[in-house]
């Protein structure tokens, strides 16, 4: 096995810590070529599609990529911004705001970066950069509040695969989920209340989570249960009765049965029943993306109104809202416990002196650097 080349080491360099916020990913541009490259990486992940590899290779390369790439590019083009992909823009802003808030709280020996499981910046590239910068402790924060083998576990796979060929591995911590943490629930609650303060309340609040095949639940994936717990805790925090909200699952793909009830048919039925106004939010997404801005705010809205509904409101994802940045800070600080990331000016001066002494001792023992 060939290991990655280690960067030059300087004796006496202070240890440092990094938080890596990892999101799903996004194509580089809203065109068929970029979508083909992105979808191939995404849909080749055995965590995402559990079909025998030989059969899936034929379906993916012979059917899906040639025909779906162009259609997906059109969808991405409908939400693309001057800054680029909304998911990447929001994730980058979240990482920057998180880093600034942690620094303001005294975490001066800490840096925050973001990576994408599929696309750029890749997990490999970001972890390599942190190695070059001398980071010896890494905290991985998935952008998925609810754990699933199709999402969170895939991020962990990417991290483990990277370090499988690294000689000098840093200390690692992985955040598995935060679907029921008060910091996350309160951020969701604030986003809903902010929307209602400006627009009034709906007849029904629909919480739409990304779907996964039903078989994953039957095989032991906790995602379904964690989505419902998030919804229940959020509804309780808002004071909603059971009949005032619904949990649904979106983004079904293929002919297999997925988690139900499905979002689109549910909204159509609400429209036919004469429900005047629905508000739809996507608690499983912390950044707005194709699945929220196009699938929900455009397609689902059109289906609800066409079925007879009167008003459709989309409540944006948490993105870089102050409540969510504060929530992320709380979650991260819980998982940083015991790592020396906080210091004042005097402590940093003392650390510099200790590093210089360490370097001198190493040099006296014959170290070349």
CSV table of C-alpha atoms in Angstrom, one decimal:
chain,number,residue,atom,x,y,z
A,1,UNK,CA,0.0,0.0,0.0
A,2,UNK,CA,1.3,3.5,-0.9
A,3,UNK,CA,0.8,6.1,1.8
A,4,UNK,CA,0.4,9.8,1.1
A,5,UNK,CA,3.5,11.9,1.4
A,6,UNK,CA,3.7,13.6,4.7
A,7,UNK,CA,4.3,17.4,4.6
A,8,UNK,CA,7.5,18.8,6.2
A,9,UNK,CA,7.4,18.9,10.0
A,10,UNK,CA,8.7,21.7,12.1
A,11,UNK,CA,9.6,20.7,15.6
A,12,UNK,CA,7.9,22.8,18.2
A,13,UNK,CA,4.9,23.7,16.0
A,14,UNK,CA,1.9,24.1,18.2
A,15,UNK,CA,-0.9,21.6,17.8
A,16,UNK,CA,-4.1,22.9,16.3
A,17,UNK,CA,-7.7,21.9,15.8
A,18,UNK,CA,-10.1,22.1,12.8
A,19,UNK,CA,-13.8,21.7,12.4
A,20,UNK,CA,-14.9,20.4,9.0
A,21,UNK,CA,-18.5,21.1,8.0
A,22,UNK,CA,-19.4,18.5,5.3
A,23,UNK,CA,-22.4,18.9,3.0
A,24,UNK,CA,-23.7,16.6,0.3
A,25,UNK,CA,-22.2,18.5,-2.7
A,26,UNK,CA,-23.2,20.2,-5.9
A,27,UNK,CA,-22.1,20.4,-9.5
A,28,UNK,CA,-19.6,23.0,-10.6
A,29,UNK,CA,-22.0,24.6,-13.1
A,30,UNK,CA,-25.6,24.1,-14.2
A,31,UNK,CA,-24.7,22.3,-17.5
A,32,UNK,CA,-25.0,18.7,-18.6
A,33,UNK,CA,-21.3,18.0,-18.5
A,34,UNK,CA,-21.0,19.2,-14.9
A,35,UNK,CA,-24.1,17.3,-13.9
A,36,UNK,CA,-22.9,14.1,-15.6
A,37,UNK,CA,-19.7,14.3,-13.6
A,38,UNK,CA,-21.4,15.1,-10.3
A,39,UNK,CA,-24.2,12.5,-10.7
A,40,UNK,CA,-21.7,9.8,-11.6
A,41,UNK,CA,-19.8,10.3,-8.4
A,42,UNK,CA,-22.9,10.7,-6.3
A,43,UNK,CA,-24.8,7.7,-7.7
A,44,UNK,CA,-21.8,5.4,-7.8
A,45,UNK,CA,-21.6,5.5,-4.0
A,46,UNK,CA,-22.8,2.1,-2.7
A,47,UNK,CA,-24.2,3.9,0.3
A,48,UNK,CA,-26.6,5.8,-1.9
A,49,UNK,CA,-27.7,3.0,-4.2
A,50,UNK,CA,-27.7,-0.6,-2.8
A,51,UNK,CA,-28.0,-2.4,-6.1
A,52,UNK,CA,-25.6,-5.1,-7.3
A,53,UNK,CA,-22.7,-3.2,-8.9
A,54,UNK,CA,-22.7,-4.8,-12.3
A,55,UNK,CA,-26.4,-4.2,-12.8
A,56,UNK,CA,-26.2,-0.7,-11.5
A,57,UNK,CA,-23.2,0.2,-13.7
A,58,UNK,CA,-25.3,-0.6,-16.7
A,59,UNK,CA,-28.3,1.4,-15.5
A,60,UNK,CA,-26.3,4.4,-14.4
A,61,UNK,CA,-24.0,4.7,-17.4
A,62,UNK,CA,-26.4,3.4,-20.1
A,63,UNK,CA,-29.7,5.1,-19.0
A,64,UNK,CA,-29.5,7.6,-16.2
A,65,UNK,CA,-26.4,9.7,-17.0
A,66,UNK,CA,-27.1,10.0,-20.7
A,67,UNK,CA,-30.8,11.1,-20.2
A,68,UNK,CA,-30.9,12.6,-16.7
A,69,UNK,CA,-27.9,14.9,-16.9
A,70,UNK,CA,-29.5,17.4,-19.2
A,71,UNK,CA,-32.8,17.5,-17.4
A,72,UNK,CA,-31.0,18.0,-14.0
A,73,UNK,CA,-28.9,20.8,-15.5
A,74,UNK,CA,-32.1,22.6,-16.4
A,75,UNK,CA,-33.4,22.3,-12.9
A,76,UNK,CA,-30.1,23.6,-11.4
A,77,UNK,CA,-30.1,26.5,-13.9
A,78,UNK,CA,-33.5,27.6,-12.4
A,79,UNK,CA,-32.0,28.1,-9.0
A,80,UNK,CA,-28.4,29.1,-9.8
A,81,UNK,CA,-27.2,32.4,-8.4
A,82,UNK,CA,-24.5,34.9,-9.4
A,83,UNK,CA,-22.4,33.5,-6.6
A,84,UNK,CA,-23.0,29.9,-7.8
A,85,UNK,CA,-24.8,26.9,-6.4
A,86,UNK,CA,-27.0,27.9,-3.4
A,87,UNK,CA,-25.9,24.9,-1.4
A,88,UNK,CA,-22.2,25.8,-1.8
A,89,UNK,CA,-22.8,29.5,-1.1
A,90,UNK,CA,-24.8,28.8,2.1
A,91,UNK,CA,-22.4,26.1,3.3
A,92,UNK,CA,-19.4,28.4,2.8
A,93,UNK,CA,-21.2,31.2,4.7
A,94,UNK,CA,-22.1,28.8,7.5
A,95,UNK,CA,-18.5,27.8,7.9
A,96,UNK,CA,-17.2,31.4,7.9
A,97,UNK,CA,-19.8,32.5,10.4
A,98,UNK,CA,-19.2,29.5,12.6
A,99,UNK,CA,-15.5,30.2,12.6
A,100,UNK,CA,-16.0,33.8,13.5
A,101,UNK,CA,-18.4,33.0,16.3
A,102,UNK,CA,-16.1,30.4,17.8
A,103,UNK,CA,-13.2,32.8,17.6
A,104,UNK,CA,-15.3,35.5,19.4
A,105,UNK,CA,-15.9,33.0,22.2
A,106,UNK,CA,-12.2,32.4,22.6
A,107,UNK,CA,-11.5,29.4,20.4
A,108,UNK,CA,-8.3,31.0,18.9
A,109,UNK,CA,-6.6,27.7,18.3
A,110,UNK,CA,-9.3,26.5,15.9
A,111,UNK,CA,-10.1,26.8,12.2
A,112,UNK,CA,-13.3,26.0,10.4
A,113,UNK,CA,-13.4,24.7,6.9
A,114,UNK,CA,-16.1,23.2,4.7
A,115,UNK,CA,-16.1,20.2,2.3
A,116,UNK,CA,-18.4,18.4,0.0
A,117,UNK,CA,-19.0,14.7,-0.1
A,118,UNK,CA,-19.4,14.8,-3.8
A,119,UNK,CA,-17.9,17.6,-5.9
A,120,UNK,CA,-15.6,20.4,-4.7
A,121,UNK,CA,-14.0,21.1,-2.4
A,122,UNK,CA,-13.7,17.4,-1.8
A,123,UNK,CA,-13.2,15.8,1.6
A,124,UNK,CA,-9.8,14.6,0.4
A,125,UNK,CA,-8.6,18.0,-0.6
A,126,UNK,CA,-9.7,19.7,2.6
A,127,UNK,CA,-8.2,17.1,4.9
A,128,UNK,CA,-4.9,17.3,2.9
A,129,UNK,CA,-4.9,21.1,3.4
A,130,UNK,CA,-5.5,20.8,7.1
A,131,UNK,CA,-2.6,18.3,7.3
A,132,UNK,CA,-0.4,20.9,5.5
A,133,UNK,CA,-1.5,23.5,8.1
A,134,UNK,CA,-0.4,21.2,11.0
A,135,UNK,CA,-3.9,20.3,12.3
A,136,UNK,CA,-3.6,17.4,14.7
A,137,UNK,CA,-7.3,17.2,15.8
A,138,UNK,CA,-10.2,17.1,13.4
A,139,UNK,CA,-13.9,17.4,14.3
A,140,UNK,CA,-16.2,16.4,11.4
A,141,UNK,CA,-19.6,18.0,11.4
A,142,UNK,CA,-22.0,16.6,8.8
A,143,UNK,CA,-24.7,19.0,7.5
A,144,UNK,CA,-27.3,16.3,8.1
A,145,UNK,CA,-29.1,16.6,11.4
A,146,UNK,CA,-30.6,13.1,11.1
A,147,UNK,CA,-28.3,10.1,10.7
A,148,UNK,CA,-28.7,7.9,7.7
A,149,UNK,CA,-26.4,5.3,6.2
A,150,UNK,CA,-27.0,7.0,2.9
A,151,UNK,CA,-25.7,10.4,4.0
A,152,UNK,CA,-23.8,10.6,7.3
A,153,UNK,CA,-22.2,7.2,7.0
A,154,UNK,CA,-21.0,8.1,3.5
A,155,UNK,CA,-19.2,11.1,4.9
A,156,UNK,CA,-17.6,8.9,7.5
A,157,UNK,CA,-16.6,6.5,4.7
A,158,UNK,CA,-14.9,9.4,2.9
A,159,UNK,CA,-13.0,10.4,6.0
A,160,UNK,CA,-11.9,6.8,6.8
A,161,UNK,CA,-10.9,6.1,3.2
A,162,UNK,CA,-8.7,9.3,3.2
A,163,UNK,CA,-6.9,8.3,6.4
A,164,UNK,CA,-6.5,4.7,5.4
A,165,UNK,CA,-3.5,5.8,3.3
A,166,UNK,CA,-2.2,8.4,5.7
A,167,UNK,CA,0.8,7.6,7.9
A,168,UNK,CA,0.4,10.2,10.6
A,169,UNK,CA,-3.3,10.3,11.4
A,170,UNK,CA,-4.8,13.2,13.5
A,171,UNK,CA,-7.1,12.7,16.4
A,172,UNK,CA,-10.6,12.4,15.0
A,173,UNK,CA,-14.1,13.1,16.3
A,174,UNK,CA,-17.3,12.5,14.2
A,175,UNK,CA,-20.7,14.1,15.0
A,176,UNK,CA,-23.2,11.4,14.3
A,177,UNK,CA,-26.4,13.4,14.5
A,178,UNK,CA,-28.1,16.3,16.3
A,179,UNK,CA,-31.7,15.7,15.3
A,180,UNK,CA,-33.0,16.1,18.8
A,181,UNK,CA,-30.6,18.7,20.2
A,182,UNK,CA,-32.2,21.7,21.6
A,183,UNK,CA,-29.9,24.1,19.8
A,184,UNK,CA,-31.1,22.7,16.4
A,185,UNK,CA,-34.8,22.5,17.4
A,186,UNK,CA,-34.7,26.1,18.7
A,187,UNK,CA,-33.1,27.3,15.4
A,188,UNK,CA,-35.9,25.6,13.5
A,189,UNK,CA,-38.5,27.1,15.8
A,190,UNK,CA,-37.1,30.6,15.3
A,191,UNK,CA,-37.2,30.2,11.5
A,192,UNK,CA,-40.8,29.2,11.6
A,193,UNK,CA,-41.8,32.0,14.0
A,194,UNK,CA,-39.9,34.6,12.0
A,195,UNK,CA,-41.9,33.5,8.9
A,196,UNK,CA,-45.2,33.5,10.7
A,197,UNK,CA,-44.6,36.9,12.2
A,198,UNK,CA,-44.3,38.4,8.6
A,199,UNK,CA,-46.9,36.2,6.9
A,200,UNK,CA,-49.3,34.9,9.4
A,201,UNK,CA,-50.0,31.3,10.2
A,202,UNK,CA,-51.1,28.5,7.8
A,203,UNK,CA,-53.8,26.0,8.0
A,204,UNK,CA,-51.3,23.2,7.9
A,205,UNK,CA,-47.5,23.0,8.4
A,206,UNK,CA,-45.8,20.4,6.3
A,207,UNK,CA,-42.4,19.2,7.3
A,208,UNK,CA,-40.8,17.5,4.3
A,209,UNK,CA,-37.7,15.4,4.8
A,210,UNK,CA,-35.6,13.8,2.1
A,211,UNK,CA,-36.8,10.3,1.3
A,212,UNK,CA,-34.8,7.0,1.3
A,213,UNK,CA,-35.9,3.6,0.2
A,214,UNK,CA,-38.2,1.9,2.8
A,215,UNK,CA,-35.9,-1.1,2.8
A,216,UNK,CA,-33.3,0.9,4.6
A,217,UNK,CA,-35.7,1.3,7.6
A,218,UNK,CA,-36.4,-2.4,7.6
A,219,UNK,CA,-32.7,-3.1,7.6
A,220,UNK,CA,-32.1,-1.0,10.6
A,221,UNK,CA,-31.4,2.6,9.4
A,222,UNK,CA,-32.6,5.0,12.2
A,223,UNK,CA,-33.3,7.9,9.7
A,224,UNK,CA,-37.1,7.5,9.7
A,225,UNK,CA,-37.3,7.6,13.5
A,226,UNK,CA,-35.0,10.5,13.8
A,227,UNK,CA,-37.0,12.6,11.3
A,228,UNK,CA,-40.2,11.9,13.2
A,229,UNK,CA,-38.5,12.9,16.5
A,230,UNK,CA,-37.3,16.1,15.0
A,231,UNK,CA,-40.9,16.9,13.8
A,232,UNK,CA,-42.4,16.0,17.1
A,233,UNK,CA,-40.0,18.2,19.1
A,234,UNK,CA,-40.4,21.1,16.7
A,235,UNK,CA,-44.2,20.8,16.8
A,236,UNK,CA,-44.1,20.8,20.6
A,237,UNK,CA,-41.9,23.8,20.7
A,238,UNK,CA,-44.4,25.6,18.5
A,239,UNK,CA,-47.3,24.5,20.5
A,240,UNK,CA,-48.9,22.7,17.5
A,241,UNK,CA,-51.5,20.0,17.9
A,242,UNK,CA,-51.1,16.7,15.9
A,243,UNK,CA,-53.7,17.8,13.3
A,244,UNK,CA,-51.9,21.1,12.6
A,245,UNK,CA,-48.8,19.5,11.0
A,246,UNK,CA,-47.7,16.7,8.8
A,247,UNK,CA,-44.5,14.8,8.1
A,248,UNK,CA,-43.7,13.8,4.6
A,249,UNK,CA,-40.8,12.5,2.5
A,250,UNK,CA,-39.7,13.9,-0.9
A,251,UNK,CA,-37.3,13.2,-3.7
A,252,UNK,CA,-38.4,9.7,-4.5
A,253,UNK,CA,-36.3,8.0,-7.2
A,254,UNK,CA,-37.0,4.8,-9.1
A,255,UNK,CA,-39.9,2.3,-8.7
A,256,UNK,CA,-39.1,0.9,-5.3
A,257,UNK,CA,-41.2,1.9,-2.3
A,258,UNK,CA,-39.7,4.8,-0.3
A,259,UNK,CA,-40.6,6.2,3.1
A,260,UNK,CA,-44.1,7.5,3.1
A,261,UNK,CA,-46.2,9.6,3.0
A,262,UNK,CA,-44.7,11.2,-0.1
A,263,UNK,CA,-44.6,15.0,-0.2
A,264,UNK,CA,-46.1,15.8,-3.6
A,265,UNK,CA,-49.2,13.5,-3.5
A,266,UNK,CA,-49.8,14.7,0.1
A,267,UNK,CA,-49.8,18.3,-1.0
A,268,UNK,CA,-52.1,17.5,-3.9
A,269,UNK,CA,-54.5,15.8,-1.6
A,270,UNK,CA,-54.5,18.8,0.7
A,271,UNK,CA,-55.3,21.0,-2.2
A,272,UNK,CA,-58.2,18.8,-3.2
A,273,UNK,CA,-59.5,18.8,0.3
A,274,UNK,CA,-59.8,22.6,0.3
A,275,UNK,CA,-56.9,23.4,2.6
A,276,UNK,CA,-56.4,27.1,1.9
A,277,UNK,CA,-52.8,27.6,2.9
A,278,UNK,CA,-49.9,25.3,3.6
A,279,UNK,CA,-46.4,26.3,4.8
A,280,UNK,CA,-43.7,23.8,3.8
A,281,UNK,CA,-40.3,23.5,5.4
A,282,UNK,CA,-37.5,21.0,5.0
A,283,UNK,CA,-35.9,20.4,8.5
A,284,UNK,CA,-33.5,17.8,7.2
A,285,UNK,CA,-31.7,20.3,5.0
A,286,UNK,CA,-29.6,22.9,6.8
A,287,UNK,CA,-28.8,24.7,3.5
A,288,UNK,CA,-31.2,25.5,0.7
A,289,UNK,CA,-30.5,23.5,-2.4
A,290,UNK,CA,-32.1,22.0,-5.5
A,291,UNK,CA,-34.4,19.8,-3.4
A,292,UNK,CA,-35.8,22.8,-1.5
A,293,UNK,CA,-35.7,25.7,-4.0
A,294,UNK,CA,-36.8,23.8,-7.1
A,295,UNK,CA,-38.5,20.6,-5.9
A,296,UNK,CA,-40.5,22.2,-3.1
A,297,UNK,CA,-40.7,26.0,-3.7
A,298,UNK,CA,-41.4,25.5,-7.4
A,299,UNK,CA,-42.7,22.1,-8.3
A,300,UNK,CA,-44.6,21.2,-5.1
A,301,UNK,CA,-46.1,24.7,-5.0
A,302,UNK,CA,-47.4,24.4,-8.5
A,303,UNK,CA,-48.9,20.9,-7.7
A,304,UNK,CA,-50.7,22.2,-4.6
A,305,UNK,CA,-52.1,25.2,-6.3
A,306,UNK,CA,-53.2,23.2,-9.3
A,307,UNK,CA,-55.0,20.8,-7.0
A,308,UNK,CA,-57.1,23.6,-5.6
A,309,UNK,CA,-55.0,25.1,-2.8
A,310,UNK,CA,-55.0,28.8,-2.4
A,311,UNK,CA,-51.7,29.8,-0.7
A,312,UNK,CA,-48.3,28.0,-0.6
A,313,UNK,CA,-45.5,29.3,1.6
A,314,UNK,CA,-42.0,27.9,1.6
A,315,UNK,CA,-40.1,28.5,4.8
A,316,UNK,CA,-36.4,28.7,3.9
A,317,UNK,CA,-33.8,26.4,5.4
A,318,UNK,CA,-31.7,27.5,8.3
A,319,UNK,CA,-28.8,28.6,6.1
A,320,UNK,CA,-26.7,31.2,7.9
A,321,UNK,CA,-29.4,32.5,10.2
A,322,UNK,CA,-28.1,33.9,13.5
A,323,UNK,CA,-30.1,31.3,15.4
A,324,UNK,CA,-28.6,28.4,13.5
A,325,UNK,CA,-25.0,29.7,13.7
A,326,UNK,CA,-25.5,30.0,17.5
A,327,UNK,CA,-26.9,26.4,17.4
A,328,UNK,CA,-23.9,25.2,15.5
A,329,UNK,CA,-21.6,26.8,18.0
A,330,UNK,CA,-23.4,25.0,20.8
A,331,UNK,CA,-23.2,21.7,19.1
A,332,UNK,CA,-19.6,22.0,18.1
A,333,UNK,CA,-18.5,23.2,21.6
A,334,UNK,CA,-20.1,20.0,23.1
A,335,UNK,CA,-17.9,17.9,20.9
A,336,UNK,CA,-14.8,20.0,21.3
A,337,UNK,CA,-14.8,19.3,25.1
A,338,UNK,CA,-11.3,18.4,26.3
A,339,UNK,CA,-9.5,19.7,23.3
A,340,UNK,CA,-7.4,22.8,24.1
A,341,UNK,CA,-8.9,25.3,21.6
A,342,UNK,CA,-9.4,28.3,23.9
A,343,UNK,CA,-6.7,30.6,25.1
A,344,UNK,CA,-6.1,34.2,26.0
A,345,UNK,CA,-3.1,36.4,24.9
A,346,UNK,CA,-1.0,35.3,27.9
A,347,UNK,CA,-1.7,31.6,27.2
A,348,UNK,CA,-0.7,32.1,23.6
A,349,UNK,CA,2.5,33.7,24.5
A,350,UNK,CA,3.3,30.9,26.9
A,351,UNK,CA,2.5,28.3,24.2
A,352,UNK,CA,4.9,30.1,21.8
A,353,UNK,CA,7.7,29.9,24.4
A,354,UNK,CA,7.0,26.2,25.0
A,355,UNK,CA,7.1,25.6,21.3
A,356,UNK,CA,10.4,27.4,21.0
A,357,UNK,CA,11.9,25.3,23.8
A,358,UNK,CA,10.6,22.1,22.2
A,359,UNK,CA,12.2,23.1,18.9
A,360,UNK,CA,15.5,23.7,20.6
A,361,UNK,CA,15.5,20.4,22.3
A,362,UNK,CA,14.7,18.6,19.1
A,363,UNK,CA,17.5,20.4,17.4
A,364,UNK,CA,19.9,19.4,20.2
A,365,UNK,CA,19.0,15.8,19.6
A,366,UNK,CA,19.8,16.1,15.9
A,367,UNK,CA,16.5,16.9,14.3
A,368,UNK,CA,16.9,18.6,10.9
A,369,UNK,CA,13.7,20.5,11.2
